Amino acid sequence: EAQVTQNPRYLITVTGKKLTVTCSQNMNHEYMSWYRQDPGLGLRQIYYSMNVEVTDKGDVPEGYKVSRKEKRNFPLILESPSPNQTSLYFCASRRDYPTGELFFGEGSRLTVL
Amino acid sequence: KNQVEQSPQSLIILEGKNCTLQCNYTVSPFSNLRWYKQDTGRGPVSLTIMTFSENTKSNGRYTATLDADTKQSSLHITASQLSDSASYICVVSTYNAGNMLTFGGGTRLMVKP
């Protein structure tokens, strides 16, 4: 089954404790991206990757890092989480540029205390 | 600046009734427009895609329209069902390299019995 898998789905952590949210897709898509969704603000792009070893900042990259060492994986790293990073995070991938449909993961709800 | 505005922000209708959601955009150069449905706590799922030359596209009870001249799109839901309760997000793509997607803030629809 074609899917985008994120882990963990839920996480409560404390300020400053590094964490990684993994994202994996099995559709051989070149394009992958991360979004955060906050009430009243909609989906905002954090980082995206057009292909392996190619990443770029989205609209809200501060406090986040990513890497794209393999085509299928695109982890999101929070080196020193802060409470303002409490949010619902989505990973997505797509094949065709620019018309391809975005396939989203199920989301990762992160709470930083 | 590329922008996508959706209205209304929220809507409550009775089961079986029709409704129309609006999307206005200022994205340029325009490539395509997609409507996504997002159930609470889940990742968005694509409903329709429309390119510049298309002005109507249907997917079951969902019909999207596009007026490229006025830069407006609408999503019409016919004979609503309880399962239509969700957020509907308008996403516009450009041909520019890099950050190619602009998201609307979404319309939250609640269908009541």
PDB file of C-alpha atoms in Angstrom:
ATOM      1  CA  GLU A   1       0.000   0.000   0.000  1.00  0.00           C
ATOM      2  CA  ALA A   2       1.308   3.433  -0.981  1.00  0.00           C
ATOM      3  CA  GLN A   3       1.893   5.461   2.117  1.00  0.00           C
ATOM      4  CA  VAL A   4       3.873   8.028   4.048  1.00  0.00           C
ATOM      5  CA  THR A   5       4.763   6.853   7.535  1.00  0.00           C
ATOM      6  CA  GLN A   6       5.652   9.150  10.397  1.00  0.00           C
ATOM      7  CA  ASN A   7       6.937   8.287  13.852  1.00  0.00           C
ATOM      8  CA  PRO A   8       6.221   8.971  16.579  1.00  0.00           C
ATOM      9  CA  ARG A   9       2.547   9.846  16.211  1.00  0.00           C
ATOM     10  CA  TYR A  10       2.449  11.450  19.642  1.00  0.00           C
ATOM     11  CA  LEU A  11       5.277  12.804  21.747  1.00  0.00           C
ATOM     12  CA  ILE A  12       5.570  14.850  24.897  1.00  0.00           C
ATOM     13  CA  THR A  13       9.034  16.163  25.617  1.00  0.00           C
ATOM     14  CA  VAL A  14      10.769  18.899  27.584  1.00  0.00           C
ATOM     15  CA  THR A  15      12.524  22.047  26.451  1.00  0.00           C
ATOM     16  CA  GLY A  16      15.988  21.438  25.075  1.00  0.00           C
ATOM     17  CA  LYS A  17      15.809  17.676  24.679  1.00  0.00           C
ATOM     18  CA  LYS A  18      16.750  16.839  21.090  1.00  0.00           C
ATOM     19  CA  LEU A  19      14.264  14.789  19.157  1.00  0.00           C
ATOM     20  CA  THR A  20      13.790  13.396  15.670  1.00  0.00           C
ATOM     21  CA  VAL A  21      10.538  12.733  13.851  1.00  0.00           C
ATOM     22  CA  THR A  22      11.036  10.161  11.142  1.00  0.00           C
ATOM     23  CA  CYS A  23       9.276  10.122   7.790  1.00  0.00           C
ATOM     24  CA  SER A  24       9.397   7.369   5.206  1.00  0.00           C
ATOM     25  CA  GLN A  25       7.579   6.949   1.882  1.00  0.00           C
ATOM     26  CA  ASN A  26       7.311   3.825  -0.266  1.00  0.00           C
ATOM     27  CA  MET A  27       6.264   5.483  -3.528  1.00  0.00           C
ATOM     28  CA  ASN A  28       9.737   6.356  -4.847  1.00  0.00           C
ATOM     29  CA  HIS A  29       8.813  10.047  -4.793  1.00  0.00           C
ATOM     30  CA  GLU A  30      11.560  12.576  -5.335  1.00  0.00           C
ATOM     31  CA  TYR A  31       9.873  15.470  -3.547  1.00  0.00           C
ATOM     32  CA  MET A  32       9.334  15.389   0.215  1.00  0.00           C
ATOM     33  CA  SER A  33       8.398  18.113   2.649  1.00  0.00           C
ATOM     34  CA  TRP A  34       7.521  18.887   6.249  1.00  0.00           C
ATOM     35  CA  TYR A  35       4.674  21.067   7.496  1.00  0.00           C
ATOM     36  CA  ARG A  36       3.400  22.233  10.815  1.00  0.00           C
ATOM     37  CA  GLN A  37      -0.245  22.951  11.453  1.00  0.00           C
ATOM     38  CA  ASP A  38      -1.402  25.275  14.182  1.00  0.00           C
ATOM     39  CA  PRO A  39      -4.939  26.451  14.978  1.00  0.00           C
ATOM     40  CA  GLY A  40      -5.877  29.454  12.876  1.00  0.00           C
ATOM     41  CA  LEU A  41      -2.648  29.346  10.856  1.00  0.00           C
ATOM     42  CA  GLY A  42      -3.201  26.450   8.498  1.00  0.00           C
ATOM     43  CA  LEU A  43      -0.385  24.355   7.074  1.00  0.00           C
ATOM     44  CA  ARG A  44       3.012  26.034   6.913  1.00  0.00           C
ATOM     45  CA  GLN A  45       6.012  24.526   5.194  1.00  0.00           C
ATOM     46  CA  ILE A  46       9.127  23.969   7.288  1.00  0.00           C
ATOM     47  CA  TYR A  47      11.570  22.349   4.861  1.00  0.00           C
ATOM     48  CA  TYR A  48      11.369  20.548   1.569  1.00  0.00           C
ATOM     49  CA  SER A  49      13.601  18.328  -0.522  1.00  0.00           C
ATOM     50  CA  MET A  50      13.534  18.060  -4.308  1.00  0.00           C
ATOM     51  CA  ASN A  51      15.756  14.982  -4.288  1.00  0.00           C
ATOM     52  CA  VAL A  52      18.465  13.124  -2.365  1.00  0.00           C
ATOM     53  CA  GLU A  53      20.987  15.494  -0.761  1.00  0.00           C
ATOM     54  CA  VAL A  54      18.905  18.509  -1.900  1.00  0.00           C
ATOM     55  CA  THR A  55      17.023  20.361   0.837  1.00  0.00           C
ATOM     56  CA  ASP A  56      15.755  23.907   1.208  1.00  0.00           C
ATOM     57  CA  LYS A  57      13.968  26.102   3.692  1.00  0.00           C
ATOM     58  CA  GLY A  58      10.253  26.635   3.612  1.00  0.00           C
ATOM     59  CA  ASP A  59       8.328  29.390   5.320  1.00  0.00           C
ATOM     60  CA  VAL A  60       9.107  28.542   8.968  1.00  0.00           C
ATOM     61  CA  PRO A  61      12.497  26.737   9.152  1.00  0.00           C
ATOM     62  CA  GLU A  62      13.810  28.289  12.394  1.00  0.00           C
ATOM     63  CA  GLY A  63      14.575  25.687  15.051  1.00  0.00           C
ATOM     64  CA  TYR A  64      14.433  22.737  12.662  1.00  0.00           C
ATOM     65  CA  LYS A  65      16.885  20.682  10.638  1.00  0.00           C
ATOM     66  CA  VAL A  66      16.372  18.023   8.000  1.00  0.00           C
ATOM     67  CA  SER A  67      18.445  15.588   6.016  1.00  0.00           C
ATOM     68  CA  ARG A  68      17.831  13.582   2.844  1.00  0.00           C
ATOM     69  CA  LYS A  69      20.428  10.849   2.614  1.00  0.00           C
ATOM     70  CA  GLU A  70      18.056   8.351   1.003  1.00  0.00           C
ATOM     71  CA  LYS A  71      15.146   8.874  -1.339  1.00  0.00           C
ATOM     72  CA  ARG A  72      12.579   7.276   0.945  1.00  0.00           C
ATOM     73  CA  ASN A  73      13.493   8.975   4.257  1.00  0.00           C
ATOM     74  CA  PHE A  74      13.243  12.602   5.324  1.00  0.00           C
ATOM     75  CA  PRO A  75      13.653  13.029   9.092  1.00  0.00           C
ATOM     76  CA  LEU A  76      12.817  16.256  10.901  1.00  0.00           C
ATOM     77  CA  ILE A  77      15.219  17.161  13.699  1.00  0.00           C
ATOM     78  CA  LEU A  78      14.536  19.515  16.580  1.00  0.00           C
ATOM     79  CA  GLU A  79      17.945  20.138  18.119  1.00  0.00           C
ATOM     80  CA  SER A  80      16.659  22.093  21.118  1.00  0.00           C
ATOM     81  CA  PRO A  81      12.865  22.055  21.204  1.00  0.00           C
ATOM     82  CA  SER A  82      10.992  24.978  22.682  1.00  0.00           C
ATOM     83  CA  PRO A  83       7.330  25.313  23.696  1.00  0.00           C
ATOM     84  CA  ASN A  84       6.535  27.334  20.549  1.00  0.00           C
ATOM     85  CA  GLN A  85       7.294  24.190  18.553  1.00  0.00           C
ATOM     86  CA  THR A  86       4.321  22.463  20.099  1.00  0.00           C
ATOM     87  CA  SER A  87       2.300  21.639  17.026  1.00  0.00           C
ATOM     88  CA  LEU A  88       0.903  18.999  14.688  1.00  0.00           C
ATOM     89  CA  TYR A  89       3.509  18.006  12.109  1.00  0.00           C
ATOM     90  CA  PHE A  90       2.922  16.452   8.715  1.00  0.00           C
ATOM     91  CA  CYS A  91       5.346  14.894   6.297  1.00  0.00           C
ATOM     92  CA  ALA A  92       4.345  14.676   2.639  1.00  0.00           C
ATOM     93  CA  SER A  93       5.740  13.428  -0.649  1.00  0.00           C
ATOM     94  CA  ARG A  94       4.860  13.707  -4.313  1.00  0.00           C
ATOM     95  CA  ARG A  95       6.113  12.369  -7.620  1.00  0.00           C
ATOM     96  CA  ASP A  96       5.365  14.776 -10.409  1.00  0.00           C
ATOM     97  CA  TYR A  97       6.398  18.402 -10.523  1.00  0.00           C
ATOM     98  CA  PRO A  98       4.432  20.616 -10.373  1.00  0.00           C
ATOM     99  CA  THR A  99       1.084  18.816 -10.767  1.00  0.00           C
ATOM    100  CA  GLY A 100       1.642  15.821  -8.539  1.00  0.00           C
ATOM    101  CA  GLU A 101      -0.666  15.125  -5.658  1.00  0.00           C
ATOM    102  CA  LEU A 102       0.812  15.531  -2.188  1.00  0.00           C
ATOM    103  CA  PHE A 103       0.527  12.382  -0.117  1.00  0.00           C
ATOM    104  CA  PHE A 104       0.506  13.191   3.567  1.00  0.00           C
ATOM    105  CA  GLY A 105       1.461  11.116   6.554  1.00  0.00           C
ATOM    106  CA  GLU A 106      -0.918  10.698   9.468  1.00  0.00           C
ATOM    107  CA  GLY A 107       0.700  13.448  11.475  1.00  0.00           C
ATOM    108  CA  SER A 108       2.846  13.691  14.592  1.00  0.00           C
ATOM    109  CA  ARG A 109       1.473  15.619  17.528  1.00  0.00           C
ATOM    110  CA  LEU A 110       4.345  17.121  19.482  1.00  0.00           C
ATOM    111  CA  THR A 111       4.086  18.821  22.868  1.00  0.00           C
ATOM    112  CA  VAL A 112       7.111  20.606  24.308  1.00  0.00           C
ATOM    113  CA  LEU A 113       6.841  21.429  28.004  1.00  0.00           C
TER     114      LEU A 113
ATOM    115  CA  LYS B   1       3.382  37.821  -2.303  1.00  0.00           C
ATOM    116  CA  ASN B   2       1.547  34.619  -3.182  1.00  0.00           C
ATOM    117  CA  GLN B   3      -1.607  34.220  -1.134  1.00  0.00           C
ATOM    118  CA  VAL B   4      -4.608  31.914  -0.950  1.00  0.00           C
ATOM    119  CA  GLU B   5      -7.689  33.070   0.937  1.00  0.00           C
ATOM    120  CA  GLN B   6     -10.559  30.750   1.779  1.00  0.00           C
ATOM    121  CA  SER B   7     -14.055  31.559   2.931  1.00  0.00           C
ATOM    122  CA  PRO B   8     -15.932  31.005   5.051  1.00  0.00           C
ATOM    123  CA  GLN B   9     -13.586  29.974   7.857  1.00  0.00           C
ATOM    124  CA  SER B  10     -16.231  27.662   9.218  1.00  0.00           C
ATOM    125  CA  LEU B  11     -19.638  26.436   8.166  1.00  0.00           C
ATOM    126  CA  ILE B  12     -22.396  24.373   9.730  1.00  0.00           C
ATOM    127  CA  ILE B  13     -25.020  22.733   7.531  1.00  0.00           C
ATOM    128  CA  LEU B  14     -27.676  20.071   7.930  1.00  0.00           C
ATOM    129  CA  GLU B  15     -27.215  16.626   6.481  1.00  0.00           C
ATOM    130  CA  GLY B  16     -28.519  16.402   2.933  1.00  0.00           C
ATOM    131  CA  LYS B  17     -28.004  20.091   2.164  1.00  0.00           C
ATOM    132  CA  ASN B  18     -25.596  21.500  -0.405  1.00  0.00           C
ATOM    133  CA  CYS B  19     -22.809  23.969   0.276  1.00  0.00           C
ATOM    134  CA  THR B  20     -20.118  25.909  -1.555  1.00  0.00           C
ATOM    135  CA  LEU B  21     -16.667  26.784  -0.309  1.00  0.00           C
ATOM    136  CA  GLN B  22     -14.620  29.594  -1.841  1.00  0.00           C
ATOM    137  CA  CYS B  23     -10.932  30.021  -2.633  1.00  0.00           C
ATOM    138  CA  ASN B  24      -9.350  33.220  -3.974  1.00  0.00           C
ATOM    139  CA  TYR B  25      -5.681  33.283  -4.919  1.00  0.00           C
ATOM    140  CA  THR B  26      -3.000  35.687  -6.044  1.00  0.00           C
ATOM    141  CA  VAL B  27      -0.415  33.037  -6.916  1.00  0.00           C
ATOM    142  CA  SER B  28       1.613  33.656 -10.056  1.00  0.00           C
ATOM    143  CA  PRO B  29       2.545  32.057 -12.356  1.00  0.00           C
ATOM    144  CA  PHE B  30      -0.346  29.676 -11.865  1.00  0.00           C
ATOM    145  CA  SER B  31       0.134  25.973 -12.498  1.00  0.00           C
ATOM    146  CA  ASN B  32      -2.736  24.158 -10.822  1.00  0.00           C
ATOM    147  CA  LEU B  33      -5.133  24.227  -7.907  1.00  0.00           C
ATOM    148  CA  ARG B  34      -6.034  21.338  -5.664  1.00  0.00           C
ATOM    149  CA  TRP B  35      -8.689  20.893  -3.038  1.00  0.00           C
ATOM    150  CA  TYR B  36      -7.795  18.666  -0.107  1.00  0.00           C
ATOM    151  CA  LYS B  37     -10.035  17.188   2.564  1.00  0.00           C
ATOM    152  CA  GLN B  38      -8.601  16.848   6.056  1.00  0.00           C
ATOM    153  CA  ASP B  39     -10.422  14.822   8.678  1.00  0.00           C
ATOM    154  CA  THR B  40      -9.701  15.875  12.246  1.00  0.00           C
ATOM    155  CA  GLY B  41      -6.279  14.657  13.339  1.00  0.00           C
ATOM    156  CA  ARG B  42      -5.509  13.078   9.946  1.00  0.00           C
ATOM    157  CA  GLY B  43      -3.401  14.073   6.975  1.00  0.00           C
ATOM    158  CA  PRO B  44      -5.067  15.927   4.081  1.00  0.00           C
ATOM    159  CA  VAL B  45      -6.218  13.885   1.093  1.00  0.00           C
ATOM    160  CA  SER B  46      -6.573  15.266  -2.431  1.00  0.00           C
ATOM    161  CA  LEU B  47     -10.113  15.625  -3.818  1.00  0.00           C
ATOM    162  CA  THR B  48      -9.552  17.332  -7.163  1.00  0.00           C
ATOM    163  CA  ILE B  49      -6.890  19.006  -9.256  1.00  0.00           C
ATOM    164  CA  MET B  50      -7.558  21.744 -11.795  1.00  0.00           C
ATOM    165  CA  THR B  51      -5.161  23.194 -14.332  1.00  0.00           C
ATOM    166  CA  PHE B  52      -5.410  26.498 -16.148  1.00  0.00           C
ATOM    167  CA  SER B  53      -7.538  25.174 -18.991  1.00  0.00           C
ATOM    168  CA  GLU B  54     -10.092  23.380 -16.820  1.00  0.00           C
ATOM    169  CA  ASN B  55     -13.075  25.131 -15.304  1.00  0.00           C
ATOM    170  CA  THR B  56     -14.995  22.230 -13.769  1.00  0.00           C
ATOM    171  CA  LYS B  57     -13.959  18.921 -12.246  1.00  0.00           C
ATOM    172  CA  SER B  58     -16.090  16.457 -10.310  1.00  0.00           C
ATOM    173  CA  ASN B  59     -15.275  13.724  -7.846  1.00  0.00           C
ATOM    174  CA  GLY B  60     -18.483  12.064  -6.739  1.00  0.00           C
ATOM    175  CA  ARG B  61     -20.513  14.598  -4.753  1.00  0.00           C
ATOM    176  CA  TYR B  62     -17.653  17.102  -4.903  1.00  0.00           C
ATOM    177  CA  THR B  63     -17.471  19.550  -7.809  1.00  0.00           C
ATOM    178  CA  ALA B  64     -14.682  22.089  -8.122  1.00  0.00           C
ATOM    179  CA  THR B  65     -14.769  25.087 -10.414  1.00  0.00           C
ATOM    180  CA  LEU B  66     -11.980  27.392 -11.495  1.00  0.00           C
ATOM    181  CA  ASP B  67     -12.086  30.875 -12.990  1.00  0.00           C
ATOM    182  CA  ALA B  68      -8.499  31.634 -13.957  1.00  0.00           C
ATOM    183  CA  ASP B  69      -9.389  35.163 -15.018  1.00  0.00           C
ATOM    184  CA  THR B  70     -10.731  36.202 -11.627  1.00  0.00           C
ATOM    185  CA  LYS B  71      -8.410  33.787  -9.788  1.00  0.00           C
ATOM    186  CA  GLN B  72     -11.241  32.144  -7.925  1.00  0.00           C
ATOM    187  CA  SER B  73     -12.165  28.552  -7.263  1.00  0.00           C
ATOM    188  CA  SER B  74     -15.092  26.972  -5.493  1.00  0.00           C
ATOM    189  CA  LEU B  75     -15.819  23.536  -4.091  1.00  0.00           C
ATOM    190  CA  HIS B  76     -19.450  22.520  -4.166  1.00  0.00           C
ATOM    191  CA  ILE B  77     -20.627  19.632  -2.015  1.00  0.00           C
ATOM    192  CA  THR B  78     -23.940  18.070  -2.988  1.00  0.00           C
ATOM    193  CA  ALA B  79     -26.273  16.196  -0.646  1.00  0.00           C
ATOM    194  CA  SER B  80     -23.913  16.478   2.291  1.00  0.00           C
ATOM    195  CA  GLN B  81     -23.255  13.536   4.581  1.00  0.00           C
ATOM    196  CA  LEU B  82     -22.008  13.392   8.147  1.00  0.00           C
ATOM    197  CA  SER B  83     -18.692  12.072   6.816  1.00  0.00           C
ATOM    198  CA  ASP B  84     -18.181  15.340   4.936  1.00  0.00           C
ATOM    199  CA  SER B  85     -17.427  17.009   8.274  1.00  0.00           C
ATOM    200  CA  ALA B  86     -13.795  18.014   7.856  1.00  0.00           C
ATOM    201  CA  SER B  87     -11.528  20.885   6.898  1.00  0.00           C
ATOM    202  CA  TYR B  88     -11.184  21.665   3.204  1.00  0.00           C
ATOM    203  CA  ILE B  89      -7.915  23.181   2.080  1.00  0.00           C
ATOM    204  CA  CYS B  90      -7.226  24.955  -1.201  1.00  0.00           C
ATOM    205  CA  VAL B  91      -3.617  24.615  -2.441  1.00  0.00           C
ATOM    206  CA  VAL B  92      -2.231  26.505  -5.431  1.00  0.00           C
ATOM    207  CA  SER B  93       0.938  25.516  -7.285  1.00  0.00           C
ATOM    208  CA  THR B  94       3.268  27.672  -9.342  1.00  0.00           C
ATOM    209  CA  TYR B  95       5.856  26.797 -11.949  1.00  0.00           C
ATOM    210  CA  ASN B  96       8.556  28.530  -9.937  1.00  0.00           C
ATOM    211  CA  ALA B  97      11.297  26.290  -8.641  1.00  0.00           C
ATOM    212  CA  GLY B  98      11.567  25.848  -4.931  1.00  0.00           C
ATOM    213  CA  ASN B  99       8.652  26.579  -2.663  1.00  0.00           C
ATOM    214  CA  MET B 100       5.956  25.851  -5.212  1.00  0.00           C
ATOM    215  CA  LEU B 101       2.839  25.436  -3.064  1.00  0.00           C
ATOM    216  CA  THR B 102       0.699  28.049  -1.341  1.00  0.00           C
ATOM    217  CA  PHE B 103      -1.869  26.805   1.149  1.00  0.00           C
ATOM    218  CA  GLY B 104      -5.140  28.402   2.097  1.00  0.00           C
ATOM    219  CA  GLY B 105      -6.174  28.509   5.735  1.00  0.00           C
ATOM    220  CA  GLY B 106      -8.976  26.032   5.155  1.00  0.00           C
ATOM    221  CA  THR B 107     -12.715  25.953   5.739  1.00  0.00           C
ATOM    222  CA  ARG B 108     -13.964  23.844   8.612  1.00  0.00           C
ATOM    223  CA  LEU B 109     -17.248  22.202   7.661  1.00  0.00           C
ATOM    224  CA  MET B 110     -19.561  20.573  10.150  1.00  0.00           C
ATOM    225  CA  VAL B 111     -22.510  18.545   8.901  1.00  0.00           C
ATOM    226  CA  LYS B 112     -25.196  17.991  11.508  1.00  0.00           C
ATOM    227  CA  PRO B 113     -27.922  15.327  11.455  1.00  0.00           C
TER     228      PRO B 113
END
